[in-house]
PDB file of C-alpha atoms and ligand atoms in Angstrom:
ATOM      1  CA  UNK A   1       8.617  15.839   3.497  1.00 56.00           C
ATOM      2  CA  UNK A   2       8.295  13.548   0.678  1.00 53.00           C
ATOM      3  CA  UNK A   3      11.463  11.358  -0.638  1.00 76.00           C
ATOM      4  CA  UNK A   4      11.790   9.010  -3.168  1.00 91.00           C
ATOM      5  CA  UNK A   5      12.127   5.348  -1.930  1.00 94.00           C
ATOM      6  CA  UNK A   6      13.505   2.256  -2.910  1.00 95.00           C
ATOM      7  CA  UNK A   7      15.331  -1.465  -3.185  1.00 96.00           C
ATOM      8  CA  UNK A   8      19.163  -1.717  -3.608  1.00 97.00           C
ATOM      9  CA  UNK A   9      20.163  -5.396  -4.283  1.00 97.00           C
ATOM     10  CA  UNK A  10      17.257  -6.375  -2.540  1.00 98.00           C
ATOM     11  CA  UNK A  11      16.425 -10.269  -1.825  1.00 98.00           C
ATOM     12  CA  UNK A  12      14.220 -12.260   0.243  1.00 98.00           C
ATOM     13  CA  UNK A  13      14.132 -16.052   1.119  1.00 97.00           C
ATOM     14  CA  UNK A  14      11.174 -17.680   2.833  1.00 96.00           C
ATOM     15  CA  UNK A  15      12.134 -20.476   4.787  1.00 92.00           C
ATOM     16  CA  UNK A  16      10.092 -23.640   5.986  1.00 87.00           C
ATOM     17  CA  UNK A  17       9.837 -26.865   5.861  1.00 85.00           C
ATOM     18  CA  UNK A  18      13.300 -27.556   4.614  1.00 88.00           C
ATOM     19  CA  UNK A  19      12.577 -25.227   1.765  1.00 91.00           C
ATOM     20  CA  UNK A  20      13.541 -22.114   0.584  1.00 93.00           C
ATOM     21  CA  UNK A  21      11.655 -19.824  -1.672  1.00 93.00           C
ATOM     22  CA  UNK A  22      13.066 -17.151  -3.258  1.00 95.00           C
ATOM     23  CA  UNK A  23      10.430 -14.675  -3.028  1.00 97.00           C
ATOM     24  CA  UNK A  24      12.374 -11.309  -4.845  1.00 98.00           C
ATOM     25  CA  UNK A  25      16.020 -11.715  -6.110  1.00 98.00           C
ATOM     26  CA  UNK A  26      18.519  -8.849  -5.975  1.00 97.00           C
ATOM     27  CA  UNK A  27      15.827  -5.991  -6.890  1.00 97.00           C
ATOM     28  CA  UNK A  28      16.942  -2.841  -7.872  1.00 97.00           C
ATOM     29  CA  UNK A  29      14.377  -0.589  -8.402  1.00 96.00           C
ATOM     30  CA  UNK A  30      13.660   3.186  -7.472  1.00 96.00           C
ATOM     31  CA  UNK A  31      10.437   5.385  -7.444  1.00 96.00           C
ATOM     32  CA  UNK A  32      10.307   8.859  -7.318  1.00 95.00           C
ATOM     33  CA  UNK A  33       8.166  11.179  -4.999  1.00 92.00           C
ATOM     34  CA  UNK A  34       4.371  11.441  -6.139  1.00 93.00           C
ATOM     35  CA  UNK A  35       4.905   8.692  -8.491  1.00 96.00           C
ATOM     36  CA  UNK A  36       1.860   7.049 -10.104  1.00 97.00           C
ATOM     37  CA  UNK A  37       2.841   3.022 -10.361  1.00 97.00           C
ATOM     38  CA  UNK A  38       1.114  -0.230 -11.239  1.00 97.00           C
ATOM     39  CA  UNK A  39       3.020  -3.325 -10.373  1.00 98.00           C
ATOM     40  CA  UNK A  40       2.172  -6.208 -12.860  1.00 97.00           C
ATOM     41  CA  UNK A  41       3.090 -10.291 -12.860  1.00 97.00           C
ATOM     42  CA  UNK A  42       1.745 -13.523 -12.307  1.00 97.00           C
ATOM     43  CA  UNK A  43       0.824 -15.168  -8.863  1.00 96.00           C
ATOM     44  CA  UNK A  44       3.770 -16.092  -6.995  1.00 96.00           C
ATOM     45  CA  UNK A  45       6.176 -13.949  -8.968  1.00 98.00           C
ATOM     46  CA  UNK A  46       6.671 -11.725  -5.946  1.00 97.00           C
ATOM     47  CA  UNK A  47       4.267  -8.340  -5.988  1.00 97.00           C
ATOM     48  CA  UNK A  48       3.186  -8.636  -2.605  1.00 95.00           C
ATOM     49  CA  UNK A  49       6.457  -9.501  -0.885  1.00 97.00           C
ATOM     50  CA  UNK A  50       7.793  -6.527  -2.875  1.00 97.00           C
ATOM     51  CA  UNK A  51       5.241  -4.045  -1.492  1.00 96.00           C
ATOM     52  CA  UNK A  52       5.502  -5.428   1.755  1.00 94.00           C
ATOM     53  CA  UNK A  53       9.013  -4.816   2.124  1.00 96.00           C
ATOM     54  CA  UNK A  54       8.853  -1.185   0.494  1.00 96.00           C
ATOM     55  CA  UNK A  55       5.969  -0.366   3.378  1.00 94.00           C
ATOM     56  CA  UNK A  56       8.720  -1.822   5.878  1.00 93.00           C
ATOM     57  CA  UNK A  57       6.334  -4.395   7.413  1.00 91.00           C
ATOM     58  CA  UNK A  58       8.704  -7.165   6.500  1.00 93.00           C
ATOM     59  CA  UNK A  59      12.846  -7.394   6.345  1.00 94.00           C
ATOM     60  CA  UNK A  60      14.841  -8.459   3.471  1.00 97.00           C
ATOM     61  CA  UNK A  61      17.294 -11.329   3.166  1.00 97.00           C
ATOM     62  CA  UNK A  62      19.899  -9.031   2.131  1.00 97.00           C
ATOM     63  CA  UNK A  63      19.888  -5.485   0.182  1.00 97.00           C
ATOM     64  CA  UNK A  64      18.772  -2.629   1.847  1.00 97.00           C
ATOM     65  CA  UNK A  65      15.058  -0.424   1.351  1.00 96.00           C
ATOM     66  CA  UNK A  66      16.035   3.245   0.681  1.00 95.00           C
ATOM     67  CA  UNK A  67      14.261   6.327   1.644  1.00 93.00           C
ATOM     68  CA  UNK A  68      15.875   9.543  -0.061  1.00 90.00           C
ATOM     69  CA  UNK A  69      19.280   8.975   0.049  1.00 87.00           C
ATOM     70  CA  UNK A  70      19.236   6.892   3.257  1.00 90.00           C
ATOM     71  CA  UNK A  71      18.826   2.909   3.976  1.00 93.00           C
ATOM     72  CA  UNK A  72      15.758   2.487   6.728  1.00 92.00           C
ATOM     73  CA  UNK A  73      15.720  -1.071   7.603  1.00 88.00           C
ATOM     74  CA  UNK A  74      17.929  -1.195   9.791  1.00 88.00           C
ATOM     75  CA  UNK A  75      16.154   1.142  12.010  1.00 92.00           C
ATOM     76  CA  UNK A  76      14.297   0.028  15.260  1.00 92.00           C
ATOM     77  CA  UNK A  77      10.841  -1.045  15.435  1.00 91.00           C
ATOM     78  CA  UNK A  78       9.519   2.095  17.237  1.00 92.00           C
ATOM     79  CA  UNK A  79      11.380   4.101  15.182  1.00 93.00           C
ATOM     80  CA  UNK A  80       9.719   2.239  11.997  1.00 92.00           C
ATOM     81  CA  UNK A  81       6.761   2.368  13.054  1.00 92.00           C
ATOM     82  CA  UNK A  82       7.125   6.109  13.403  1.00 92.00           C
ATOM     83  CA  UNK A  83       8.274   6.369   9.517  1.00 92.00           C
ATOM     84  CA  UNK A  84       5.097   4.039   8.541  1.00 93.00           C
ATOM     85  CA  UNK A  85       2.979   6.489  10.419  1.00 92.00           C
ATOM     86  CA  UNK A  86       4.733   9.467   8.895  1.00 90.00           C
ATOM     87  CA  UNK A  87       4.905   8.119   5.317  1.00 93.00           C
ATOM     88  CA  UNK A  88       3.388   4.885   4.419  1.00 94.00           C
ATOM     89  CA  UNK A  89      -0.596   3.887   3.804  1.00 94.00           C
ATOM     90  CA  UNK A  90      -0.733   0.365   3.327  1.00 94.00           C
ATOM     91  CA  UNK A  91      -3.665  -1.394   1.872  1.00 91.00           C
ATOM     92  CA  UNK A  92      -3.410  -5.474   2.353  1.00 86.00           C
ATOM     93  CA  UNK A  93      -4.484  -8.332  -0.239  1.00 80.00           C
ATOM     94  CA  UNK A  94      -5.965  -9.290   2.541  1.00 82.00           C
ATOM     95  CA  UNK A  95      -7.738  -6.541   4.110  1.00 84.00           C
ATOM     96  CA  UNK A  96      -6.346  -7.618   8.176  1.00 90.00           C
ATOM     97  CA  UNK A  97      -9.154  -5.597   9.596  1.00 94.00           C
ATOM     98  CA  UNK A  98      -9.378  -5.864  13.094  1.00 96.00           C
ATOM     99  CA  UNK A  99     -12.799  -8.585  13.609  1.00 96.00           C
ATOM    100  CA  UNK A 100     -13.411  -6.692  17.185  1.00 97.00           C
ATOM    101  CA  UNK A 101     -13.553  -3.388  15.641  1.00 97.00           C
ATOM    102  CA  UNK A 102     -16.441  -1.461  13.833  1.00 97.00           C
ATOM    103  CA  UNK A 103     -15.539   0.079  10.443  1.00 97.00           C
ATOM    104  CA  UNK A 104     -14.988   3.626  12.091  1.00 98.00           C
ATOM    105  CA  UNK A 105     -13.034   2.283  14.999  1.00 97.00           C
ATOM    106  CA  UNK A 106     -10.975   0.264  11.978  1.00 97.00           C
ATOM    107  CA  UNK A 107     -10.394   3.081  10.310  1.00 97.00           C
ATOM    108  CA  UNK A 108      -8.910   5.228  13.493  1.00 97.00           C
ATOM    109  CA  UNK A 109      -7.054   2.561  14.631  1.00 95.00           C
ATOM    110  CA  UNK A 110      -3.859   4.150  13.125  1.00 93.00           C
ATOM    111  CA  UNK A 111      -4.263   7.191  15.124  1.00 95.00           C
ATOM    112  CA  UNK A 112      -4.719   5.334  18.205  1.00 91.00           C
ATOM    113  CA  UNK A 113      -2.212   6.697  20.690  1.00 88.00           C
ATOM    114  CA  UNK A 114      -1.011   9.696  18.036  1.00 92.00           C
ATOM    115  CA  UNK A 115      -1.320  13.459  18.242  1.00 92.00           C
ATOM    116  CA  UNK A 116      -2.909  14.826  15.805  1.00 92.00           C
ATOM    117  CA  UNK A 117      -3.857  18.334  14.838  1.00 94.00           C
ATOM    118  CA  UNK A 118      -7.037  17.387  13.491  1.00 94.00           C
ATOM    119  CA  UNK A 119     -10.365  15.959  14.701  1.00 96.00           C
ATOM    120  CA  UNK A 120     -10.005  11.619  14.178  1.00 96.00           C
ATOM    121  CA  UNK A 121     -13.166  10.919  14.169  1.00 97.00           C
ATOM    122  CA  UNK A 122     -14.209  13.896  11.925  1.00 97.00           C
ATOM    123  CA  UNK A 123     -11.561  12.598   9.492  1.00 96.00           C
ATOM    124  CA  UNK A 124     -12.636   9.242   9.798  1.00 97.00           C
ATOM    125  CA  UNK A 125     -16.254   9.315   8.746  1.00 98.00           C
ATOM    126  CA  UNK A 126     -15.288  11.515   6.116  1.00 96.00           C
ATOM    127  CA  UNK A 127     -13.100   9.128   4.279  1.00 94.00           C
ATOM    128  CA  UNK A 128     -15.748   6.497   5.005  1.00 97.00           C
ATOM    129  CA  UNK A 129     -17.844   8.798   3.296  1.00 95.00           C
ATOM    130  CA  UNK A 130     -15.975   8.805  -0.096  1.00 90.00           C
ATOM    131  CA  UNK A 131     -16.053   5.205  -0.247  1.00 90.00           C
ATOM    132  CA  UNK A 132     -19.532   5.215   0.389  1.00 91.00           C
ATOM    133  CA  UNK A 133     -19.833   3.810   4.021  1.00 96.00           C
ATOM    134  CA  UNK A 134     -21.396   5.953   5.668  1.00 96.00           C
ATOM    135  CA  UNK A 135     -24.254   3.722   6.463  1.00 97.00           C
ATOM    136  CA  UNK A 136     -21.825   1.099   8.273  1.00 98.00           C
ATOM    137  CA  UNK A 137     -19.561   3.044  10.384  1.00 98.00           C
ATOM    138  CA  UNK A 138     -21.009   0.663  13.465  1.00 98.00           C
ATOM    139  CA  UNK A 139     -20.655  -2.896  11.899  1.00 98.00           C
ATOM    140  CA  UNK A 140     -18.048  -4.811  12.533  1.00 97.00           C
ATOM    141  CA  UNK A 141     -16.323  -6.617   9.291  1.00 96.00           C
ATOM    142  CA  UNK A 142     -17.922  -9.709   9.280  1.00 96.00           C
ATOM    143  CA  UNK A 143     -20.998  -7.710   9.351  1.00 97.00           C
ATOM    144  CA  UNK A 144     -19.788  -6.377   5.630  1.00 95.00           C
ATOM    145  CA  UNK A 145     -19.373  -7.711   2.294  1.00 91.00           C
ATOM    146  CA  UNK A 146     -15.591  -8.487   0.792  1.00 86.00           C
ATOM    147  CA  UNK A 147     -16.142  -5.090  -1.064  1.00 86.00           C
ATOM    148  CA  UNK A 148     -17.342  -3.282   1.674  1.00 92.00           C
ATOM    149  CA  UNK A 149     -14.589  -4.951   3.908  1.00 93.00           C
ATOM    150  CA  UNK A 150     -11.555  -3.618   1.342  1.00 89.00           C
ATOM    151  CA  UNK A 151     -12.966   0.150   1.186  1.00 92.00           C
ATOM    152  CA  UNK A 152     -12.759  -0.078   4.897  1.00 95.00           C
ATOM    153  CA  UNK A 153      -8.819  -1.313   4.597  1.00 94.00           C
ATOM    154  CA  UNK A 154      -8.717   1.917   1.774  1.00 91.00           C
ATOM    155  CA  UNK A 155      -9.848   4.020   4.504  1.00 94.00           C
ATOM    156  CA  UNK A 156      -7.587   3.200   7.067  1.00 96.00           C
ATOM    157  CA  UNK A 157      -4.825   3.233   4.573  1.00 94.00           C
ATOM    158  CA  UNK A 158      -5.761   6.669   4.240  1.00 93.00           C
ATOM    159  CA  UNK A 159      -6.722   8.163   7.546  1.00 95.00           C
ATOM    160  CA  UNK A 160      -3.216   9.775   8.013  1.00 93.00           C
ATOM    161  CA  UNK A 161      -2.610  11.146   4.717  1.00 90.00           C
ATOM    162  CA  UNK A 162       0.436   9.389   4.203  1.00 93.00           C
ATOM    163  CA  UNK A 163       3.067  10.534   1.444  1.00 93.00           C
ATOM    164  CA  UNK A 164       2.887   6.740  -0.167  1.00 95.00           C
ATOM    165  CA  UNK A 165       0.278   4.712  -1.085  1.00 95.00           C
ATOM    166  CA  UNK A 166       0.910   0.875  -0.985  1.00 96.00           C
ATOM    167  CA  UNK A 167      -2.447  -0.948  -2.078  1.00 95.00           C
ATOM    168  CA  UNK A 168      -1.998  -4.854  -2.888  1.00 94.00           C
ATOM    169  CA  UNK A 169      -4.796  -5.532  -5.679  1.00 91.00           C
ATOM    170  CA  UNK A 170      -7.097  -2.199  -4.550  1.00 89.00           C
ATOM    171  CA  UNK A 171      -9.597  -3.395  -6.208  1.00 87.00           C
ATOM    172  CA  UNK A 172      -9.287  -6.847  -7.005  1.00 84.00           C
ATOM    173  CA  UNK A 173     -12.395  -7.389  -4.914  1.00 79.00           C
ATOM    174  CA  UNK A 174     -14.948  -4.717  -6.052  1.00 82.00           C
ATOM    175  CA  UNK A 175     -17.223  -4.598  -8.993  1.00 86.00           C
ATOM    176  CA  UNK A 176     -16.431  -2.715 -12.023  1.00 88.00           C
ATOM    177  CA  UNK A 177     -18.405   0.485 -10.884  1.00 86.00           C
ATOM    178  CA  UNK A 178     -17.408   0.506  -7.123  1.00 83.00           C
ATOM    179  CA  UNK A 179     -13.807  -0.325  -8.515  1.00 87.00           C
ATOM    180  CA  UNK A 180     -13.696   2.560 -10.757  1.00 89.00           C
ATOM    181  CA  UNK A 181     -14.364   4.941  -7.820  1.00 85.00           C
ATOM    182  CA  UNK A 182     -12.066   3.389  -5.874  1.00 85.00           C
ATOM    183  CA  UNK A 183      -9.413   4.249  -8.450  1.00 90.00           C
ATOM    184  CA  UNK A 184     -10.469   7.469  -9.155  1.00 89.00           C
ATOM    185  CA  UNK A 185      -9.752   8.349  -5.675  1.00 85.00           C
ATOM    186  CA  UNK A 186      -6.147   6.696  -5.661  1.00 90.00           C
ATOM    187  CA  UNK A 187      -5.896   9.171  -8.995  1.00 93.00           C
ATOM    188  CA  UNK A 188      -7.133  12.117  -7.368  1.00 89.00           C
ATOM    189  CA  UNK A 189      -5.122  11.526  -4.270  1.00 89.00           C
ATOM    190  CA  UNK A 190      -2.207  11.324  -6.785  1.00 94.00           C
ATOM    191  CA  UNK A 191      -2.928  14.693  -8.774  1.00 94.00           C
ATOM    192  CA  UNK A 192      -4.156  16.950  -5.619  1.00 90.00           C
ATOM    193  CA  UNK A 193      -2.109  15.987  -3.050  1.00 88.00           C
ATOM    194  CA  UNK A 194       0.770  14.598  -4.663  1.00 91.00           C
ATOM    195  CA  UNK A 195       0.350  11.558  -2.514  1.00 93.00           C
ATOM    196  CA  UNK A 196       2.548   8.537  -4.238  1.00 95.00           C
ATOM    197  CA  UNK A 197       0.628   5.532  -5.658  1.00 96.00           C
ATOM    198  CA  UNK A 198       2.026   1.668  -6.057  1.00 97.00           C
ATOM    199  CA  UNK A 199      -0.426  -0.725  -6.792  1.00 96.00           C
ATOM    200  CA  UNK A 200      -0.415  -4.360  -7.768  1.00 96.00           C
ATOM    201  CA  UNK A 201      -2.906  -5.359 -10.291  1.00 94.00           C
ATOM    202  CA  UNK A 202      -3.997  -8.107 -12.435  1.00 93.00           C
ATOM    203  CA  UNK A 203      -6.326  -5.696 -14.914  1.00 92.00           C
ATOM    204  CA  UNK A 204      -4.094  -4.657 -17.936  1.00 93.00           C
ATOM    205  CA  UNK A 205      -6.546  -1.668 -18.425  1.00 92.00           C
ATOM    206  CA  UNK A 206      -5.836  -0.426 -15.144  1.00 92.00           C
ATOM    207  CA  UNK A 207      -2.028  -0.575 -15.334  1.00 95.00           C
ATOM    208  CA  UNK A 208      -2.532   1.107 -17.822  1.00 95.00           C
ATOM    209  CA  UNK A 209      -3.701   4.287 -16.628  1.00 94.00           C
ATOM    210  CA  UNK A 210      -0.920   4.245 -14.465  1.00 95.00           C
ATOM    211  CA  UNK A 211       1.849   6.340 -15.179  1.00 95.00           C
ATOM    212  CA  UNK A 212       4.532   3.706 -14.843  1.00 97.00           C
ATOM    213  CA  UNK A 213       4.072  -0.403 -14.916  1.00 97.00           C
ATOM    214  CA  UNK A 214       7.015  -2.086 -13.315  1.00 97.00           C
ATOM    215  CA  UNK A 215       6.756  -6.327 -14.294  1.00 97.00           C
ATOM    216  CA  UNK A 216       7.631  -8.906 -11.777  1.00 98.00           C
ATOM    217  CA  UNK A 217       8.222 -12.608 -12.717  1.00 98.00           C
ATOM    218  CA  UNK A 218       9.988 -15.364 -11.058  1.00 97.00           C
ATOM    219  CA  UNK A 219      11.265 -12.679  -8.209  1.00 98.00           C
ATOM    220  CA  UNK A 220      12.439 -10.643 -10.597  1.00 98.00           C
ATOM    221  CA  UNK A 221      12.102  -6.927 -12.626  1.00 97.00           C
ATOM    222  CA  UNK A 222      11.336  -8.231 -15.923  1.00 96.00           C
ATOM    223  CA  UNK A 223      10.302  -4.841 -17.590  1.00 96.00           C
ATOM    224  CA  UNK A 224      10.258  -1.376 -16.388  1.00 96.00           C
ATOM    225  CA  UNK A 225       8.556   1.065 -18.302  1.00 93.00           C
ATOM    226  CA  UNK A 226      10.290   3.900 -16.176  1.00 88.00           C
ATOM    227  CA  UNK A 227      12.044   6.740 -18.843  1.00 67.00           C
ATOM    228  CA  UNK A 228       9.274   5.742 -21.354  1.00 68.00           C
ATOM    229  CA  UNK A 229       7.307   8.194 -23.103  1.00 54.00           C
ATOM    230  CA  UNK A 230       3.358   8.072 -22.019  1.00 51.00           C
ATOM    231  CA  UNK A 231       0.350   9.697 -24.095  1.00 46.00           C
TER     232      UNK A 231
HETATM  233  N1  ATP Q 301       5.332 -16.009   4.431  1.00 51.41           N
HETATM  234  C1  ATP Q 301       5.761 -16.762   3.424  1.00 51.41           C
HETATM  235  N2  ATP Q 301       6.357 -17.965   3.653  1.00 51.41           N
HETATM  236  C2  ATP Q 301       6.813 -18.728   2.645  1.00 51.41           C
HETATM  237  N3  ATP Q 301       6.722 -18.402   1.352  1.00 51.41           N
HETATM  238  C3  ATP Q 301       6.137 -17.239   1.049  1.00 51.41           C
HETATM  239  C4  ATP Q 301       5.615 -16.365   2.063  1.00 51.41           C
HETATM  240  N4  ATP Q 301       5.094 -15.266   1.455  1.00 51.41           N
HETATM  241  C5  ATP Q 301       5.276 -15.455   0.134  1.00 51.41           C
HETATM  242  N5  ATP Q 301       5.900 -16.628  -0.116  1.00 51.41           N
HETATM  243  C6  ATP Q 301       6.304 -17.140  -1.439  1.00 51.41           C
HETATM  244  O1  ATP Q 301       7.007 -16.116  -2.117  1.00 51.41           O
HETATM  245  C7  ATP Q 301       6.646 -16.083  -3.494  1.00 51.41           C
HETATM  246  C8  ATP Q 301       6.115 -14.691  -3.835  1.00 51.41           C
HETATM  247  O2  ATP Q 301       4.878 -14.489  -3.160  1.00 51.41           O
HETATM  248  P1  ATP Q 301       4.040 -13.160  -3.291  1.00 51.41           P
HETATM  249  O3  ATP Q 301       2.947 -13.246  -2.287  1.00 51.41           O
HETATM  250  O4  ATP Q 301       4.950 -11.999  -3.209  1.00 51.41           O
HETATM  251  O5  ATP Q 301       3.451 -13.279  -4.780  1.00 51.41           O
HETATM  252  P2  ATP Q 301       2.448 -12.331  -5.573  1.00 51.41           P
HETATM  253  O6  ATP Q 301       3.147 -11.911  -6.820  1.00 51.41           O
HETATM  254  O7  ATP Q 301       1.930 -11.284  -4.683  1.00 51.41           O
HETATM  255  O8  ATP Q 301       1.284 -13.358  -5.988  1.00 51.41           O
HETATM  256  P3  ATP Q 301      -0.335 -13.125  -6.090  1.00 51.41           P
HETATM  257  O9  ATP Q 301      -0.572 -12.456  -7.415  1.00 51.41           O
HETATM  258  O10 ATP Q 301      -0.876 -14.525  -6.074  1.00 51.41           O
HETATM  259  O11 ATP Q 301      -0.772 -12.319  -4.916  1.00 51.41           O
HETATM  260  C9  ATP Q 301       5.626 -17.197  -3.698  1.00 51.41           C
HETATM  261  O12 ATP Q 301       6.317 -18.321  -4.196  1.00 51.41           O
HETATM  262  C10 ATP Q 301       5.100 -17.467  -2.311  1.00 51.41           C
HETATM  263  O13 ATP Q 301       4.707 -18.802  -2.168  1.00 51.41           O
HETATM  264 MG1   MG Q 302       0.057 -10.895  -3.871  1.00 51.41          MG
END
């Protein structure tokens, strides 16, 4: 089942070094199932640390990250790692492929150990197929281009048809043609499936197609176009 998720008084503080960085400061902010979302602000102001924390694959200072009415970070690892498998697709700013790993292998690592009712490997080369990989399902990522490398990470993000999508510049690394498919299935994933979409970008035009643009600067929800009325 699909819930709306979220940040209540959220904050986070990197420490090192003697310093602290305030990466997010006392976020509120709430998205609702099947929600289409572009996440927009300069470098530094906090987008990835935001996502990261929504996809539960880091802890905030303080606050708590909803899902439905219920706060899930205080949960135990297994038990989070269950709700990431159940809910969240995660694509990386940095891809984190697995260097030992071919592209299919990549992209099935997330079923690794999980029952499924379908076939992985089936499911596998057919997202690879979308993205158009089919013709490197057996080389390993430094074998492939940065482009190639981030449709893998799309894939895998994928492979388990989760109920949120959390993709940290999508397409920041394509060209404008590959890019545009790449989008266009995030879109359709959104409209058929219903499958929620938050994605950081840097391209006005393609925050723009988004349904909702939430602005980050400094750590902070400058703007939220949430309530506003869309063409
Ligand atoms: N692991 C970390 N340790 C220390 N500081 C960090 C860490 N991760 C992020 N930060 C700091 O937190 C702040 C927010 O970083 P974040 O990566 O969320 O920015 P961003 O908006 O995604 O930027 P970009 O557009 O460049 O990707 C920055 O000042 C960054 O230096
Ligand atoms: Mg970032």
């Amino acid at each position: 089942m699909v819930h709306t998720m979220g940040c209540t008084g959220v904050s986070k503080i990197f420490q090192g070094d003697g310093i602290s960085t305030y990466a997010l400061e006392d976020i509120n902010v709430k998205f609702d199932e099947g929600e289409f979302v572009a996440i927009v602000g300069p470098s530094g102001s906090g987008k990835s640390t935001l996502l990261s924390l929504i996809g539960t694959l880091d802890l905030p200072s303080s606050g708590e990250i909803m899902y439905g009415n219920e706060p899930i970070n205080n949960r135990r690892p297994k038990q989070l790692a269950d709700f990431r498998f159940e809910n969240i697709g995660f694509i990386f700013q940095q891809f984190h492929l697995l260097p030992t790993l071919t592209t299919l292998e990549n992209v099935m690592a997330p079923l690794f150990s999980r029952k499924v009712s379908y076939n992985k490997k089936e499911r596998a080369e057919s997202l690879l197929k979308d993205v158009g990989l089919e013709d490197k399902l057996h080389s390993l990522p430094s074998q492939l281009s940065g482009g190639q490398q981030q449709r893998v990470a799309i894939a895998r993000a994928l492979v388990h048809e989760p109920s949120w999508l959390l993709a940290d510049e999508p397409t920041g690394n394509l060209d404008t043609h590959t890019g545009e498919i790449i989008f266009e299935k995030l879109s359709s994933l959104n409209k058929e499936k219903g499958c929620g979409v938050i994605f950081v970008t840097h391209d006005p035009d393609l925050a723009a197609r988004a349904n909702r643009i939430v602005e980050m600067k400094n750590g902070k929800i400058t703007r939220d176009s949430r309530g506003e009325v869309h063409a």
